mmCIF file of C-alpha atoms in Angstrom:
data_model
loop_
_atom_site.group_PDB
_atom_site.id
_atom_site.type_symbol
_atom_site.label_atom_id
_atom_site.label_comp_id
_atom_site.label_asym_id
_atom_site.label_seq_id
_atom_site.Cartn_x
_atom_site.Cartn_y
_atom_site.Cartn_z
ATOM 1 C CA UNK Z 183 -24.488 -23.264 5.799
ATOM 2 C CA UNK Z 184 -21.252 -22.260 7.224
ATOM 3 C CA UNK Z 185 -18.780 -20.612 4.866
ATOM 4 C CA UNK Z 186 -15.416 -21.471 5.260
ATOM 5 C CA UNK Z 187 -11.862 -20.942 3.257
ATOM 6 C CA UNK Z 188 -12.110 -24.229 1.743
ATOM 7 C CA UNK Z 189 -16.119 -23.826 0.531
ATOM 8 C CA UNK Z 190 -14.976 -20.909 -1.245
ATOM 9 C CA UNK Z 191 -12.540 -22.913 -2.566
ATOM 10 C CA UNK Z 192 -14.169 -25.559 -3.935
ATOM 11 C CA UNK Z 193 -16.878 -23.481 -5.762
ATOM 12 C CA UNK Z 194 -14.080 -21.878 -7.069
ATOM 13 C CA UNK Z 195 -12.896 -25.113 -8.961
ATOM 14 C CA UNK Z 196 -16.320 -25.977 -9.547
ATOM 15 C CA UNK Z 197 -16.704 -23.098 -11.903
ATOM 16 C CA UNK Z 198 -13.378 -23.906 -13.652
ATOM 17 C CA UNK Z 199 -15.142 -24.235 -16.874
ATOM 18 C CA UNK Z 200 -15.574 -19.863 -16.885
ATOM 19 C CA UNK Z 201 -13.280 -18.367 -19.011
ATOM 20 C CA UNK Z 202 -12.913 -15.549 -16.252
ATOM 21 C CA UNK Z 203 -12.961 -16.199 -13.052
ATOM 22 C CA UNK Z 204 -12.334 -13.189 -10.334
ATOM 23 C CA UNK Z 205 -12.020 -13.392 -6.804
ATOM 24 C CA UNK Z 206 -12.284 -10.244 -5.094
ATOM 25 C CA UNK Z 207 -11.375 -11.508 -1.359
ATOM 26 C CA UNK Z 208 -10.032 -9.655 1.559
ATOM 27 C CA UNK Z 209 -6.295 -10.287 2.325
ATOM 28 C CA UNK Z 210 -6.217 -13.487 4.145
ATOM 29 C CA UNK Z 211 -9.550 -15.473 2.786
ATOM 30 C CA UNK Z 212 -7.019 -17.380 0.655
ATOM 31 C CA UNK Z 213 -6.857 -16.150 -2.907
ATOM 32 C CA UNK Z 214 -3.745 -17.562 -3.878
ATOM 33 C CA UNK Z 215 -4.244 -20.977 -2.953
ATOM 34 C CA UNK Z 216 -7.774 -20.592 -4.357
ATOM 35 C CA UNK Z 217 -6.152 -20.035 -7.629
ATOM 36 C CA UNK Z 218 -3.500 -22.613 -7.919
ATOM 37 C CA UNK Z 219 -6.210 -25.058 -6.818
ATOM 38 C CA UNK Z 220 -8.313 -24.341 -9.753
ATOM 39 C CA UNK Z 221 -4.516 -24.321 -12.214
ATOM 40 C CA UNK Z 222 -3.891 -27.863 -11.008
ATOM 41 C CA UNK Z 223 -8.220 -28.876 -11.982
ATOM 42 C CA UNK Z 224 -7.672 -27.126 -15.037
ATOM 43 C CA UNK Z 225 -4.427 -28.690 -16.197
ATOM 44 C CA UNK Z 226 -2.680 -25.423 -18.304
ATOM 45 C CA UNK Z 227 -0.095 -26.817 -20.113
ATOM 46 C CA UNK Z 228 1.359 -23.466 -19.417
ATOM 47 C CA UNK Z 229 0.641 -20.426 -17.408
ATOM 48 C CA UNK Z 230 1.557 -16.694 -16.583
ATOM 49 C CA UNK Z 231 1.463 -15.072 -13.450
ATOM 50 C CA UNK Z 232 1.143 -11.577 -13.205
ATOM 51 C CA UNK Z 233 2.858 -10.018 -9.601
ATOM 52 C CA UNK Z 234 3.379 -6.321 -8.807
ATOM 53 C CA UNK Z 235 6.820 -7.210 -6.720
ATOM 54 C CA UNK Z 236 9.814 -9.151 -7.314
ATOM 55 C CA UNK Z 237 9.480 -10.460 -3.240
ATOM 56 C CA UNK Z 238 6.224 -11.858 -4.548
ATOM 57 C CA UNK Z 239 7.625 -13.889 -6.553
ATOM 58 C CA UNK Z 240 8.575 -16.524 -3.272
ATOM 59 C CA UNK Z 241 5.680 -16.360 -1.675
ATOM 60 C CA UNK Z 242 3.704 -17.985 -4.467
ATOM 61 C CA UNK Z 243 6.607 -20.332 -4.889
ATOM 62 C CA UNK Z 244 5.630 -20.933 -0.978
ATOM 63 C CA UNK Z 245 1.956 -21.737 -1.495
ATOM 64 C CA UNK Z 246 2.748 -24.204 -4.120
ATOM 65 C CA UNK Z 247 5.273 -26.148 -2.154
ATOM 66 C CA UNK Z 248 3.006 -26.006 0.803
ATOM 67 C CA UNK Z 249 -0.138 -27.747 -1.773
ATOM 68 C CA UNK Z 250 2.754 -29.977 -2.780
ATOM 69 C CA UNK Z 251 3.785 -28.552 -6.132
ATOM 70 C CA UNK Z 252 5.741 -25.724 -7.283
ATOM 71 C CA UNK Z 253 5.958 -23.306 -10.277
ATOM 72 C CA UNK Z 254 8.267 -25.553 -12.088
ATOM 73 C CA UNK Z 255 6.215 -28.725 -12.132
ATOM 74 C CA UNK Z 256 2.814 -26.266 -13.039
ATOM 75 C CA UNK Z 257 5.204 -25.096 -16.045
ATOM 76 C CA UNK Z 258 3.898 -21.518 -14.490
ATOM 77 C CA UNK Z 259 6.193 -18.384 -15.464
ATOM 78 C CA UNK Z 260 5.939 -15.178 -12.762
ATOM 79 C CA UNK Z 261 7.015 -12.190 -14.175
ATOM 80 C CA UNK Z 262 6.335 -8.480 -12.444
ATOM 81 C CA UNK Z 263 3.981 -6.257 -13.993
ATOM 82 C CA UNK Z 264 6.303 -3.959 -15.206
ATOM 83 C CA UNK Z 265 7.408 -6.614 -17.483
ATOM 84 C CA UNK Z 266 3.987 -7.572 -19.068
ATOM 85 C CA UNK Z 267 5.562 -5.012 -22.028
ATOM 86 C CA UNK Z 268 7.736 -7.935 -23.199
ATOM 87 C CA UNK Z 269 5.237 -10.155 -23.740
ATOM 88 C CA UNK Z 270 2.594 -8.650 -26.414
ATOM 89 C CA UNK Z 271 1.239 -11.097 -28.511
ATOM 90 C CA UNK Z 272 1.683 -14.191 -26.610
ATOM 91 C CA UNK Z 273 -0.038 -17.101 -26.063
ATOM 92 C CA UNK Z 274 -1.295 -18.991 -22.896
ATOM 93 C CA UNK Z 275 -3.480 -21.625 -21.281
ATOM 94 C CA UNK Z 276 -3.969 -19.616 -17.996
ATOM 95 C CA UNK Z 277 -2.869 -16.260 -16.882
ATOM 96 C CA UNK Z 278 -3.476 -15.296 -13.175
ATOM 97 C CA UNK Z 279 -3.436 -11.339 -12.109
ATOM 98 C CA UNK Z 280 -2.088 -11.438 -8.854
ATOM 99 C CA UNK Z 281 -3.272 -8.267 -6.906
ATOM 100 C CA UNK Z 282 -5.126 -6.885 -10.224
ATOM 101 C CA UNK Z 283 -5.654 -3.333 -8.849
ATOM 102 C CA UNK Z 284 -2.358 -2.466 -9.767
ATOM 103 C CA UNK Z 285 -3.347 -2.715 -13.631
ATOM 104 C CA UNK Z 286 -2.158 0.384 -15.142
ATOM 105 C CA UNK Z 287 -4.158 1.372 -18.661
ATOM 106 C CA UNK Z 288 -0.867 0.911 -20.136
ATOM 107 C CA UNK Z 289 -0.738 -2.583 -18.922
ATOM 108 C CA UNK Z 290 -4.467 -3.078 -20.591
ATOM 109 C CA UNK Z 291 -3.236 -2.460 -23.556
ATOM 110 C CA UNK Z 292 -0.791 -5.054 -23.597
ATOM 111 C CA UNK Z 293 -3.069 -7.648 -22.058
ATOM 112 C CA UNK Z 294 -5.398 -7.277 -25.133
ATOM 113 C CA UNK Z 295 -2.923 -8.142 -27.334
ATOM 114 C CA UNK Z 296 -2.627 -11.715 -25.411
ATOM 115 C CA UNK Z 297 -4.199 -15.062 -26.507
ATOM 116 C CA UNK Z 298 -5.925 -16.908 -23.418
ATOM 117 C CA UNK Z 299 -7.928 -19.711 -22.846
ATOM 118 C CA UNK Z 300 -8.201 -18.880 -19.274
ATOM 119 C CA UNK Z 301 -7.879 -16.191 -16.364
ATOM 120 C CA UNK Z 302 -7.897 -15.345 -12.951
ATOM 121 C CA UNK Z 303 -7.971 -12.242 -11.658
ATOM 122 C CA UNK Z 304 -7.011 -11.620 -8.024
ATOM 123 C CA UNK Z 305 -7.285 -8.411 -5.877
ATOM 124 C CA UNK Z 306 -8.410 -7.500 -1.882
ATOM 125 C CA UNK Z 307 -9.559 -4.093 -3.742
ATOM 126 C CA UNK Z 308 -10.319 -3.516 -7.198
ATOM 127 C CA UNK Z 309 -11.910 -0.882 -8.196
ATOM 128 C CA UNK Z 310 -15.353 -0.648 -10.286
ATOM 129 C CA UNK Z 311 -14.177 0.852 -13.505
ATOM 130 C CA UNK Z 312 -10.565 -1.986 -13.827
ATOM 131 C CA UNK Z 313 -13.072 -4.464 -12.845
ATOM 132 C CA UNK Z 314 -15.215 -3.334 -15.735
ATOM 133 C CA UNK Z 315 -12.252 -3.377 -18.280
ATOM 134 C CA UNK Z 316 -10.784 -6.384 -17.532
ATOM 135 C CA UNK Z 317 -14.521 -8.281 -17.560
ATOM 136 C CA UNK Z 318 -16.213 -6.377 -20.671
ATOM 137 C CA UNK Z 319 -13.276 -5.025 -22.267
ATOM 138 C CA UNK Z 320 -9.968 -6.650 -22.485
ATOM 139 C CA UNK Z 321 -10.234 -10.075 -22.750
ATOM 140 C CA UNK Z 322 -14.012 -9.542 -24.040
ATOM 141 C CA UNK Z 323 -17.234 -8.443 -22.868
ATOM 142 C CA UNK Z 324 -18.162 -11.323 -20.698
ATOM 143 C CA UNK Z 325 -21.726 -9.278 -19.283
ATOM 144 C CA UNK Z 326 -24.350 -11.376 -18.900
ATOM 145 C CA UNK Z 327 -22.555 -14.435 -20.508
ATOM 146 C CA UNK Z 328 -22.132 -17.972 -18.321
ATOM 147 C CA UNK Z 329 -18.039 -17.634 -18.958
ATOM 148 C CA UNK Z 330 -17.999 -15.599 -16.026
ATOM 149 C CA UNK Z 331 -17.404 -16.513 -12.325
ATOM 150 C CA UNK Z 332 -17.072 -13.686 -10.180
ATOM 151 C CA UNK Z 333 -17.069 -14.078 -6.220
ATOM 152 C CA UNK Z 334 -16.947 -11.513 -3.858
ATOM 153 C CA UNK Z 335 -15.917 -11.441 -0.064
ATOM 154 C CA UNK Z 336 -15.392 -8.292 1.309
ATOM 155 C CA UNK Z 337 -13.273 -7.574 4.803
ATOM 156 C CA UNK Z 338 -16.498 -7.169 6.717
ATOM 157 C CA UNK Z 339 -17.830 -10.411 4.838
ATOM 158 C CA UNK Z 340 -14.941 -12.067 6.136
ATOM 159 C CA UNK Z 341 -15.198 -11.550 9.769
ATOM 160 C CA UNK Z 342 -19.285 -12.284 9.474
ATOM 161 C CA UNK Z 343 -18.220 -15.693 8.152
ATOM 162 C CA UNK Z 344 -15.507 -16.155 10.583
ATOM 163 C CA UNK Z 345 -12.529 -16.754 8.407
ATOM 164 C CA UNK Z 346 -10.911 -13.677 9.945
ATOM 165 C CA UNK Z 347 -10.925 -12.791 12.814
ATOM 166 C CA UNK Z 348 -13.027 -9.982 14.502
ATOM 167 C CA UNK Z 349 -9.931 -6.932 15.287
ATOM 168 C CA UNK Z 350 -9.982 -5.250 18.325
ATOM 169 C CA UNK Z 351 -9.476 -2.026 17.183
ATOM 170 C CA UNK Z 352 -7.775 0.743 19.566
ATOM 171 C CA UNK Z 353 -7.618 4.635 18.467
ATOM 172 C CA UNK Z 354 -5.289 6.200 20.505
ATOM 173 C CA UNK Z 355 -5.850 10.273 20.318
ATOM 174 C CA UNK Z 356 -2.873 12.759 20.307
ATOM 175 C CA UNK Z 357 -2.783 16.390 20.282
ATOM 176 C CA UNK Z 358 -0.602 18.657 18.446
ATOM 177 C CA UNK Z 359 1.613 20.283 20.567
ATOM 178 C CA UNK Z 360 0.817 24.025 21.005
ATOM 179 C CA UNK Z 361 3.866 25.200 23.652
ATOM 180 C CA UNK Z 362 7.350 24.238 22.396
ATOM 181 C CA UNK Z 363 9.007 25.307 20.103
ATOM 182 C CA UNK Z 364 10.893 22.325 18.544
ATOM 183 C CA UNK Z 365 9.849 22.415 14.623
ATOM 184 C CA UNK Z 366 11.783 24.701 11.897
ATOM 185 C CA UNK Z 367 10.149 26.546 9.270
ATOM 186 C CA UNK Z 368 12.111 27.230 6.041
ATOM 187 C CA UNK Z 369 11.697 29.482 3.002
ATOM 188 C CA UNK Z 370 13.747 30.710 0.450
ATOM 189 C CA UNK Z 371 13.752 33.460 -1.603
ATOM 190 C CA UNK Z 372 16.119 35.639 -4.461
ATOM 191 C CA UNK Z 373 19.390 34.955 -5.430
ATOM 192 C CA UNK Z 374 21.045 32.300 -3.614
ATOM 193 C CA UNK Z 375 24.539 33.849 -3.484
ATOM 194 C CA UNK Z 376 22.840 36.791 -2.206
ATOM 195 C CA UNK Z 377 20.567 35.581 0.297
ATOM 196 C CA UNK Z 378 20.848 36.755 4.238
ATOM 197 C CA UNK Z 379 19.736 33.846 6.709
ATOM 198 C CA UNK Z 380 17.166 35.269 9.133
ATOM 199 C CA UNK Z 381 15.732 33.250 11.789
ATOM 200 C CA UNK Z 382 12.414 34.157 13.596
ATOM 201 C CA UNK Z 383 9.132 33.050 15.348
ATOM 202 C CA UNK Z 384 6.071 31.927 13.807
ATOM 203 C CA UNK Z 385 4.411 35.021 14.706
ATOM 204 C CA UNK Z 386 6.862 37.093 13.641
ATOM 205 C CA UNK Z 387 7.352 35.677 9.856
ATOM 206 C CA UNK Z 388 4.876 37.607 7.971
ATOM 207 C CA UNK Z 389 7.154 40.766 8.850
ATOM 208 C CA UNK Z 390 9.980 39.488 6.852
ATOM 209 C CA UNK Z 391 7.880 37.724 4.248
ATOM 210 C CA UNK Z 392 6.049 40.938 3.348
ATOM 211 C CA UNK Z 393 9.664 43.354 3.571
ATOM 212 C CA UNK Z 394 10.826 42.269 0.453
ATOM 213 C CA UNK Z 395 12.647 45.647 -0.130
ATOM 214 C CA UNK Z 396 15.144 45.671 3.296
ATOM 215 C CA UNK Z 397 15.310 41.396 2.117
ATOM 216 C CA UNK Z 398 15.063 40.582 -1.360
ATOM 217 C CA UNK Z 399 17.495 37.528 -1.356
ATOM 218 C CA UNK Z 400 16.676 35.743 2.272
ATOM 219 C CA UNK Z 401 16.745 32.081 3.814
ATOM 220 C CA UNK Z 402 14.028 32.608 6.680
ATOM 221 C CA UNK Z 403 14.206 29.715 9.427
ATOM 222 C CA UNK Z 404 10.584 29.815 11.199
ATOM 223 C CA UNK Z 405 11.035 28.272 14.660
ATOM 224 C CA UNK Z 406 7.491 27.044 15.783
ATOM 225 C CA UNK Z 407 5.665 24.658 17.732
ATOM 226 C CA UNK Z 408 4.229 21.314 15.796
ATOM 227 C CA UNK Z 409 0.694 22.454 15.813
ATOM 228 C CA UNK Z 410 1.787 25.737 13.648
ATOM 229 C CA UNK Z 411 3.905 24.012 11.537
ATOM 230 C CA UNK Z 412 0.611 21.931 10.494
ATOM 231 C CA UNK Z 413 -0.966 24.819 10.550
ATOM 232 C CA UNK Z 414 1.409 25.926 7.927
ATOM 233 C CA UNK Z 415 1.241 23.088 6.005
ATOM 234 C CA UNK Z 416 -2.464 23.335 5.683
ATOM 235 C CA UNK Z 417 -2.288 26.870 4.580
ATOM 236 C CA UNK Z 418 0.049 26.552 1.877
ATOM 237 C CA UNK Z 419 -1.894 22.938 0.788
ATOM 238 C CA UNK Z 420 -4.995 24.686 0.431
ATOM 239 C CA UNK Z 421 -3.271 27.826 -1.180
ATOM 240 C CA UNK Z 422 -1.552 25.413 -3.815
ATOM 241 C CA UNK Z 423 -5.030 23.542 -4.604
ATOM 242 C CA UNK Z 424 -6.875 26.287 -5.229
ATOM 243 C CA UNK Z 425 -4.527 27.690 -7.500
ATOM 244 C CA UNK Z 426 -4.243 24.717 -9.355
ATOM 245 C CA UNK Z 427 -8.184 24.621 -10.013
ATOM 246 C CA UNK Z 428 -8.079 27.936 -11.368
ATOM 247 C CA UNK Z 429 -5.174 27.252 -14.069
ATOM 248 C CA UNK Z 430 -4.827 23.804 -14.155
ATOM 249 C CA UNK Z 431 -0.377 24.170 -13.755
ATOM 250 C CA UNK Z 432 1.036 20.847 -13.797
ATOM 251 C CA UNK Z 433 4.201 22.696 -12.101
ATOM 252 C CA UNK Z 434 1.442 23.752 -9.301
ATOM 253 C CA UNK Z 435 0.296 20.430 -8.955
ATOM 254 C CA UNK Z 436 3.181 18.589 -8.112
ATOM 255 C CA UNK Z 437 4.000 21.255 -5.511
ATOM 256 C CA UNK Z 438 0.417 20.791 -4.384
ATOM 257 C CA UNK Z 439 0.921 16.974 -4.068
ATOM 258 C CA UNK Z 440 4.819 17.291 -2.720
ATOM 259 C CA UNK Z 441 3.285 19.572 0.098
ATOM 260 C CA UNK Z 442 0.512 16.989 1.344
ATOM 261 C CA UNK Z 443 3.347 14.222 1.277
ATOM 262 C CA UNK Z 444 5.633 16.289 3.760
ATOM 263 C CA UNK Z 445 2.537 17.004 5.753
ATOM 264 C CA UNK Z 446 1.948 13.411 5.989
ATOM 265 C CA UNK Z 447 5.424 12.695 6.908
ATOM 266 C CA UNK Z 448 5.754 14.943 9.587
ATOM 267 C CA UNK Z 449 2.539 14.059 11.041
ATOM 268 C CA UNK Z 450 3.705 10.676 11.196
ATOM 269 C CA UNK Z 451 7.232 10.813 12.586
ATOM 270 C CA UNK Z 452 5.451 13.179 15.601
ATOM 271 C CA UNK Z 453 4.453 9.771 16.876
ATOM 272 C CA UNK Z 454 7.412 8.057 17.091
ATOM 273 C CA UNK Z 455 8.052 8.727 20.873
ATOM 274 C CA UNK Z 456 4.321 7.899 21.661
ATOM 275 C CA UNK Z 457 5.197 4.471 19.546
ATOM 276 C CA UNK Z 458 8.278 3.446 21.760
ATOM 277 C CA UNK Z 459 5.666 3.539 24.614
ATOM 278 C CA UNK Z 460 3.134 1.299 23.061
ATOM 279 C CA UNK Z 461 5.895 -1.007 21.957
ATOM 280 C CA UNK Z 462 6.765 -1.570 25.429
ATOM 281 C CA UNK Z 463 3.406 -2.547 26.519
ATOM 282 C CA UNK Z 464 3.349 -5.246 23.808
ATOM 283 C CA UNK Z 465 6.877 -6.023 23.768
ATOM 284 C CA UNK Z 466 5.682 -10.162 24.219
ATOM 285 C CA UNK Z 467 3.421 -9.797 21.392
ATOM 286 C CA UNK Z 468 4.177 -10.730 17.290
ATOM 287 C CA UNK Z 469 3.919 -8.018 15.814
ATOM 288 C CA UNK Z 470 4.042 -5.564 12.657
ATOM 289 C CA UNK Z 471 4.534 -2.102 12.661
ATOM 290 C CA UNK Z 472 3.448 0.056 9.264
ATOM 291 C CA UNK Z 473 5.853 3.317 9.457
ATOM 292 C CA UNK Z 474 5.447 6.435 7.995
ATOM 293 C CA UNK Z 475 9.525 6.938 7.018
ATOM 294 C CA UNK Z 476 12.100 4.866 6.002
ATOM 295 C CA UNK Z 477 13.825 7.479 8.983
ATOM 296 C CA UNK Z 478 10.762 6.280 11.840
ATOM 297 C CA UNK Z 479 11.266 2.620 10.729
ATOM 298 C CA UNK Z 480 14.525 2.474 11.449
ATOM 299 C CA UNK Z 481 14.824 4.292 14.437
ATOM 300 C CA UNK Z 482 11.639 1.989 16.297
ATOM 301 C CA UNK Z 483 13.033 -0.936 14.486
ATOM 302 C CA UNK Z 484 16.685 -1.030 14.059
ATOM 303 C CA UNK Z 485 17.408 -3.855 12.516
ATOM 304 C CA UNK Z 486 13.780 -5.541 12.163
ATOM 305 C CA UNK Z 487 13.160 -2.335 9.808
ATOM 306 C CA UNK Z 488 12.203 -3.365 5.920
ATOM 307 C CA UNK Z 489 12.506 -0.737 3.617
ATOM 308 C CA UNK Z 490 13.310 -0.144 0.161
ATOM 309 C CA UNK Z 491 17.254 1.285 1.022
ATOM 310 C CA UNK Z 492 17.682 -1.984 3.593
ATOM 311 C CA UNK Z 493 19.757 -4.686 1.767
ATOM 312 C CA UNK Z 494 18.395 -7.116 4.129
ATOM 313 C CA UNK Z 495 14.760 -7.632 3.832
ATOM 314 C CA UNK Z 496 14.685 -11.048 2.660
ATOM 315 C CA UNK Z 497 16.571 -12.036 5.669
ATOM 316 C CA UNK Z 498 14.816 -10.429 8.300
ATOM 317 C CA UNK Z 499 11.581 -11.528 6.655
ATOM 318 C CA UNK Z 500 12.800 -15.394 6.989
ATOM 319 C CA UNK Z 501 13.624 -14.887 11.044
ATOM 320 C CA UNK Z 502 10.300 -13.125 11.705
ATOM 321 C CA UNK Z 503 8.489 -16.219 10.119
ATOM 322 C CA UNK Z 504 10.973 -18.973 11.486
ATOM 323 C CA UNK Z 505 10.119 -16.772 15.077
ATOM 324 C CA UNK Z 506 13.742 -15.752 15.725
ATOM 325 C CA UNK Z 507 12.297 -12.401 15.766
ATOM 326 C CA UNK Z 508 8.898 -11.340 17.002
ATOM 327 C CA UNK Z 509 8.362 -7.677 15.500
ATOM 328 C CA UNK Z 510 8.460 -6.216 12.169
ATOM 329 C CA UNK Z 511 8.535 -2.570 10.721
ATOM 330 C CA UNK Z 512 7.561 -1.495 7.555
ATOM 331 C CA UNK Z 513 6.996 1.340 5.267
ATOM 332 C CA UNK Z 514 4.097 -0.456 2.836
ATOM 333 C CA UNK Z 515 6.170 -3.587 1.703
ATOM 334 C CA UNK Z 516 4.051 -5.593 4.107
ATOM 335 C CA UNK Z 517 0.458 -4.422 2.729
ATOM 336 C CA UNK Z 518 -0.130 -7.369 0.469
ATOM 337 C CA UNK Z 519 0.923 -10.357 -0.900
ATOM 338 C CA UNK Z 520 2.784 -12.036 1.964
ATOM 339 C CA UNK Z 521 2.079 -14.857 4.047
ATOM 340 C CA UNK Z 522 2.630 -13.525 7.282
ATOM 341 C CA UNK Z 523 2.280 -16.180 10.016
ATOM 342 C CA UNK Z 524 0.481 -16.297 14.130
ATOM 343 C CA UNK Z 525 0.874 -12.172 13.769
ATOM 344 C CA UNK Z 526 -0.962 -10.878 17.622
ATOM 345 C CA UNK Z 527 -0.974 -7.058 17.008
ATOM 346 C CA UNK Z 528 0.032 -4.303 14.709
ATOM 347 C CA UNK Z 529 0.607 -0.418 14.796
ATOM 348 C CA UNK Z 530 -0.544 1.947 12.207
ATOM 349 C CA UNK Z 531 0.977 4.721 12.565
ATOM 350 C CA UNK Z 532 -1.122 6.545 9.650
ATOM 351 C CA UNK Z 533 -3.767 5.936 7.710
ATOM 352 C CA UNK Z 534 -4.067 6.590 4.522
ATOM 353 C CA UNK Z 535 -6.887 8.601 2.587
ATOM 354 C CA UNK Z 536 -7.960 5.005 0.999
ATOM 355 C CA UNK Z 537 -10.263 2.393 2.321
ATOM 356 C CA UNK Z 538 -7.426 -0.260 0.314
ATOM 357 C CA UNK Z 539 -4.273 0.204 2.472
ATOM 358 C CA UNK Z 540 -6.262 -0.476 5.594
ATOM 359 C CA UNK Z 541 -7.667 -3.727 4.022
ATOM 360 C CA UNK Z 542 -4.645 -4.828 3.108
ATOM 361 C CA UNK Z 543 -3.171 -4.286 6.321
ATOM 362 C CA UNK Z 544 -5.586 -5.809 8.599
ATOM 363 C CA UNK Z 545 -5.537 -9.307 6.283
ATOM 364 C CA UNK Z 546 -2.389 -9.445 7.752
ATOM 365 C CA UNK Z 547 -2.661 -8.478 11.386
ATOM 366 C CA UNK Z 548 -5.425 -7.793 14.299
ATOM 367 C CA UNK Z 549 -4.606 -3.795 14.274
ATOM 368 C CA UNK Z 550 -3.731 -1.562 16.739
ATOM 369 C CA UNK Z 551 -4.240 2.179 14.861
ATOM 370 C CA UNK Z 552 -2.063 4.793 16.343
#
C-alpha cells in the first residue's frame, strides 16, 4: 500500500476519538494541515494553538484559508509560547502544540494546570523524555491506554515513502588557510587606563603572555593565519571545559559556551567568498541560503537577507513566495514552520551539532551543505 500525505491524513482523523494525538512528521509531510483536518472532524467549539513565533502566526492563518476556513470561523486563538503564562487554569475543547520541542519545563507546568478535552501535539523532532511528559505526565499518563494516537514519520521515512523528495546532497571540502596572515588575535590584560597595545605574530605571543613583569597592563593584537586562530579557539575551548568539570563555575561556563559560539561564527563567515562562487553557479535556481551571521547574510544577500535586526522580513518573505525574488538568506528564521513554495536548492553554510536543525532545514529545501 502506498503511503501518501493524504493516507496519513485520513488515519489521522480516523483516530479523532484519542484524547492525544501526536504526529511526529518530518518538516514537509504535512502536519499542520493534518491537524486542522482533524479540528474541523472534531468540531471544538473552541481551540488554542500553541506557536513558538509571532511570523507563525500567518502561516497557519495560510493553511486554513487554503482548506477553505480560517482561524476566525474555527473560533481558534494562536498565541506564542511565551504567552502560555497568561493562561493557567483555562479551559478548552482542543489545544494544538505547534512545533512541541520547544516546550520548556516551565511551560509544563502551566499546561497542567489546563482543562482539555483534546490535543495535538506537533513537532519534526521531539525528543524522548518531552514526549514522555507530555504523554504520561501532563495531561495524564496515557501508556498503554486506547486515548492515544501517536504516528511517527521520520525524514528518512519520508523519502522511502516518497512524499519528499530524495536530496542530492553535495559536501563541498575547504581547508583552513595555513599562509596568510589576515585574522587578529586579541587579549587583554591589567588596568585598562594603563594598558600598552602590543601587536605580534602567533608565534611570537607566548613571549608577551608569559612577561607579565616588563607588561602587566597590555592589549596584545595576535596577527595570524585562519587555521591558528582555530587553533586558538580550540585551545582555549578545551582549556575552559575542563576547568569547568573540575569546579563546576557558572562564570566558567558561559565563557566556555561564549568561546564555542565565536568559534562557530568565524568558521562560518570564512566561507562567505567560497559562497558568492556557488551562488553564481545556481544563480537560475530558487533558493535558500541558512547563514551563519546576521553580518554573512547580509553581505551574500543584501536585501533578500531575513534576520532578526531587518525591519523587512515579512515583505521579502511575500516576494520570494509570489516569485518576484528567487533567493533567500537566513540566519534560522527559515528552519520551521513556514510554507516555503517550488524551493530547487539550498546552502548550509554550517551545521549544527544537532540532528534537528538539519531536519528542519531539508523539509524545506533539496540541500546543498557547504
Amino acid at each position: 500500500m502506498d503511503i501518501t500525505r493524504e493516507k496519513l491524513q485520513q488515519w489521522v482523523v480516523q483516530n479523532k476519538d484519542k484524547k492525544i494525538i501526536v504526529l511526529e512528521w518530518a518538516t514537509g509531510v504535512g502536519k499542520t494541515r493534518a491537524a486542522i483536518k482533524l479540528q474541523e472532524s472534531l468540531t471544538p467549539n473552541n481551540t488554542f494553538l500553541l506557536v513558538n513565533e509571532i511570523a507563525h502566526k500567518q502561516n497557519w492563518e495560510e493553511e486554513y484559508q487554503e482548506l477553505g476556513t480560517s482561524l476566525k470561523k474555527t473560533n481558534t486563538l494562536v498565541e506564542c509560547y511565551a504567552s502560555l503564562k497568561n493562561y493557567e487554569n483555562t479551559e478548552w475543547d482542543l489545544i494544538i502544540l505547534d512545533e512541541a520541542h520547544h516546550i520548556s519545563e516551565a511551560r509544563l507546568e502551566v499546561l497542567k494546570t489546563i482543562k482539555v478535552k483534546n490535543i495535538i501535539v506537533l513537532s519534526a523532532t521531539l525528543e524522548s523524555d518531552l514526549r514522555y511528559k507530555l504523554i504520561c505526565e501532563t495531561f495524564g499518563d496515557y501508556r498503554g491506554t486506547n486515548d492515544l494516537y501517536h504516528s511517527a514519520v521520520p525524514l528518512h521515512k519520508a523519502i522511502e515513502y516518497k512524499i519528499l523528495p530524495e536530496p542530492d546532497i553535495y559536501l563541498i571540502p575547504l581547508e583552513l588557510d595555513k599562509i596568510n596572515r589576515t585574522e587578529t588575535i586579541q587579549e587583554s590584560r591589567g588596568e585598562a587606563a594603563k594598558r600598552v597595545k602590543v601587536r605580534c605574530t602567533y608565534e611570537d605571543m607566548w613571549k608577551y603572555k608569559k612577561d607579565k613583569q616588563n607588561y602587566p597592563n597590555m592589549t596584545l593584537t595576535i596577527v595570524c593565519t585562519p587555521f591558528q586562530k582555530n587553533m586558538y579557539y580550540d585551545n582555549q575551548i578545551s582549556y575552559y571545559k575542563d576547568l569547568y568539570m573540575t569546579n563546576q563555575s557558572p562564570h566558567i561556563y558561559n565563557k566556555w559556551m561564549r568561546l564555542g559560539n565565536e568559534r562557530k561564527k568565524f568558521l562560518g563567515e570564512l566561507k562567505t567568498n567560497s559562497v558568492h562562487i556557488l551562488l553564481r553557479h545556481l544563480h537560475k535556481k530558487r533558493l535558500i541560503c541558512f547563514c551563519t551571521s546576521i553580518e554573512q547574510a547580509d553581505t551574500l544577500g543584501a536585501k533578500q537577507a531575513i534576520h532578526s535586526k531587518n525591519k523587512n522580513n515579512k515583505e521579502i518573505l511575500d516576494l520570494f513566495q509570489k516569485k518576484k525574488i528567487d533567493s533567500l538568506f537566513c540566519i534560522g528564521m527559515l528552519t520551521e514552520g513556514q510554507n516555503l513554495k517550488d524551493i530547487d536548492a539550498g546552502i548550509i553554510i554550517q551545521l549544527d551539532g544537532k540532528e534537528r536543525p538539519f531536519t528542519q532545514k531539508h523539509g524545506e529545501v533539496s540541500p546543498l551543505h557547504l
